[in-house]
XYZ file of C-alpha atoms in Angstrom:
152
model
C -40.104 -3.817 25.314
C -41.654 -1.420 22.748
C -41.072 -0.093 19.403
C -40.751 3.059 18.774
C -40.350 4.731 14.854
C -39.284 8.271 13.775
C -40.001 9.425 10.467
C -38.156 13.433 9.803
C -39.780 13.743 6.517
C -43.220 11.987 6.058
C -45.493 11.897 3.297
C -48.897 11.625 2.136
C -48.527 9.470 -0.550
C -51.612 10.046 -3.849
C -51.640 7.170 -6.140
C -53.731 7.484 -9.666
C -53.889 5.175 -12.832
C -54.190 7.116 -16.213
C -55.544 5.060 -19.754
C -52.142 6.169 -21.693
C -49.557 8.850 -21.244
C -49.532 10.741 -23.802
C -46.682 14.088 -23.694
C -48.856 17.412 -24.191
C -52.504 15.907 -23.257
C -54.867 16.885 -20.489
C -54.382 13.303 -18.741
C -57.740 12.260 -16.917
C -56.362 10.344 -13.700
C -58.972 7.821 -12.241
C -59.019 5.341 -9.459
C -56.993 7.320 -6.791
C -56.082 6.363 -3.797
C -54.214 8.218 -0.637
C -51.555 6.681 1.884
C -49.374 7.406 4.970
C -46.208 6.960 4.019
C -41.987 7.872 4.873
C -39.588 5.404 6.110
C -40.860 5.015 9.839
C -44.187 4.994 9.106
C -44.120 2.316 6.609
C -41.902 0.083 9.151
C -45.423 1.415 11.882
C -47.760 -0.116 9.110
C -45.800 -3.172 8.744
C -45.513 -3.898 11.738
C -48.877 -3.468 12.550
C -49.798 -6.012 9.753
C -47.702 -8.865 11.972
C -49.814 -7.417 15.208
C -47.158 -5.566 16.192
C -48.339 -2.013 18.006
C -45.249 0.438 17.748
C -44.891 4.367 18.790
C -45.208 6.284 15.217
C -43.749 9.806 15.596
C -43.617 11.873 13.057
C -43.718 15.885 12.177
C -46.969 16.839 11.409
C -48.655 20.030 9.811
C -51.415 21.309 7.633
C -54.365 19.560 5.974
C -51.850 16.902 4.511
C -50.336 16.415 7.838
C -53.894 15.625 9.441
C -55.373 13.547 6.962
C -51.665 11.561 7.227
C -52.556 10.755 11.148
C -56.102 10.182 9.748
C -54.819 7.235 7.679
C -52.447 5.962 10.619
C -55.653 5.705 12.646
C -57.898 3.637 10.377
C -54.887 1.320 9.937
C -54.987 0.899 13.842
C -51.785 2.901 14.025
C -51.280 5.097 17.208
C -50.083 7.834 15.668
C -47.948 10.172 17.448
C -47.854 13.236 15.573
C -45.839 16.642 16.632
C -46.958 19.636 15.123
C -45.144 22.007 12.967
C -46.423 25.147 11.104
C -45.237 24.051 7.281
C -47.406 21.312 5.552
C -46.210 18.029 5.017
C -44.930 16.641 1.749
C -47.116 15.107 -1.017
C -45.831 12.202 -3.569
C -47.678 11.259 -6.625
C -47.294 7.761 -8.246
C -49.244 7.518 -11.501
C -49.776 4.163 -13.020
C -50.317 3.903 -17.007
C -52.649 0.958 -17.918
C -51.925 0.701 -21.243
C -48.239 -0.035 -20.495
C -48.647 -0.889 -16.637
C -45.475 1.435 -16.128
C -45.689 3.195 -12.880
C -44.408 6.986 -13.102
C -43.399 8.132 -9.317
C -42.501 11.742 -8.395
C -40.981 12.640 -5.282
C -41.916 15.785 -3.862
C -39.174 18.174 -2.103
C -39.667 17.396 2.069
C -40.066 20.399 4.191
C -37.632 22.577 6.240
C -37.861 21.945 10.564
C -37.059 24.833 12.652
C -35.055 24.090 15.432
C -37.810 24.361 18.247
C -39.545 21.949 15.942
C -36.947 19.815 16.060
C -36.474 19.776 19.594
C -40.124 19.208 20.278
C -39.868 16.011 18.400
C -36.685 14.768 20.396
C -38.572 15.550 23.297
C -41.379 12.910 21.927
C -39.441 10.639 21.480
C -37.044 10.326 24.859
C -40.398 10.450 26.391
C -40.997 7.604 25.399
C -38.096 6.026 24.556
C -37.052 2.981 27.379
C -34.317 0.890 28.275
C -34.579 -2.336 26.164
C -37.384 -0.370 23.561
C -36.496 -0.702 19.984
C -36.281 2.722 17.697
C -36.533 2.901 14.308
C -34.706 5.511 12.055
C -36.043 5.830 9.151
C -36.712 7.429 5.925
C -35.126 10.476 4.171
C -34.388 14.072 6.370
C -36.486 16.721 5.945
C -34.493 19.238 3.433
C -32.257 21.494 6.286
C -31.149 18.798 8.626
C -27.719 17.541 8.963
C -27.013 14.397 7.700
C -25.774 13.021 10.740
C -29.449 13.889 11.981
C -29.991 10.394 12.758
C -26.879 9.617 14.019
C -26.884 12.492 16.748
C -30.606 10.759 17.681
């Protein structure tokens, strides 16, 4: 029995704290941090935290899309990335420490092209066994049907 996890619309999450918002001000963000992140993957990184091993698929492209399979890896993740010609997604959370209010902005997730698509449902029957567990998770990239995960 395995796990498997599909994330349509993953992210490389940037996380910064700033010394006071102020509206109009060149903010100087310090202490920043990167992360793998969209709803599969997190339920991949989880899991690997109980010593769980899972299958982490995901669409993958551009500079953001390989240092995203960079940060599976050092987690211990096996990262199963399928490649796609648009970059992935960014999201920035900015902490204030003055208030410790956390500002989070959700980037738009790309578009998948229908081969791209089909490349990643080939991934995953692949691997995908009787009695194996799949995850759905995390929001559709922007031009899939919402019955996307459904249909899977």
């Amino acid at each position: 029995m395995n796990t498997l996890t599909l994330t349509l619309n993953p992210a490389l999450d940037k996380n910064a704290k700033i010394d006071g918002l102020v509206p109009g001000s060149k903010l100087r963000c310090h202490s920043i941090t990167h992360q793998p992140g969209g709803g599969g993957i997190n339920v991949s990184r989880l899991l690997k935290r109980l010593d769980i091993d899972s299958y982490c698929v995901y669409p993958s492209g551009g500079d953001t899309g390989a240092y995203l399979t960079a940060l599976l890896k050092e987690e211990g993740i096996k990262p199963n990335p399928v490649a796609i010609k648009d970059w992935i997604r960014e999201n920035l959370a900015i902490l204030d420490t003055k208030t410790n209010l956390q500002y989070r902005f959700g980037m738009p997730g790309n578009e998948l092209s229908e081969n791209e698509l089909k490349s990643i449902k080939k991934n995953v029957y692949k691997h995908l066994h009787t009695g194996d567990f799949l995850v759905l998770s995390g929001s559709l990239a922007t031009n899939l049907p919402h019955n996307t995960y459904l249909e899977l």
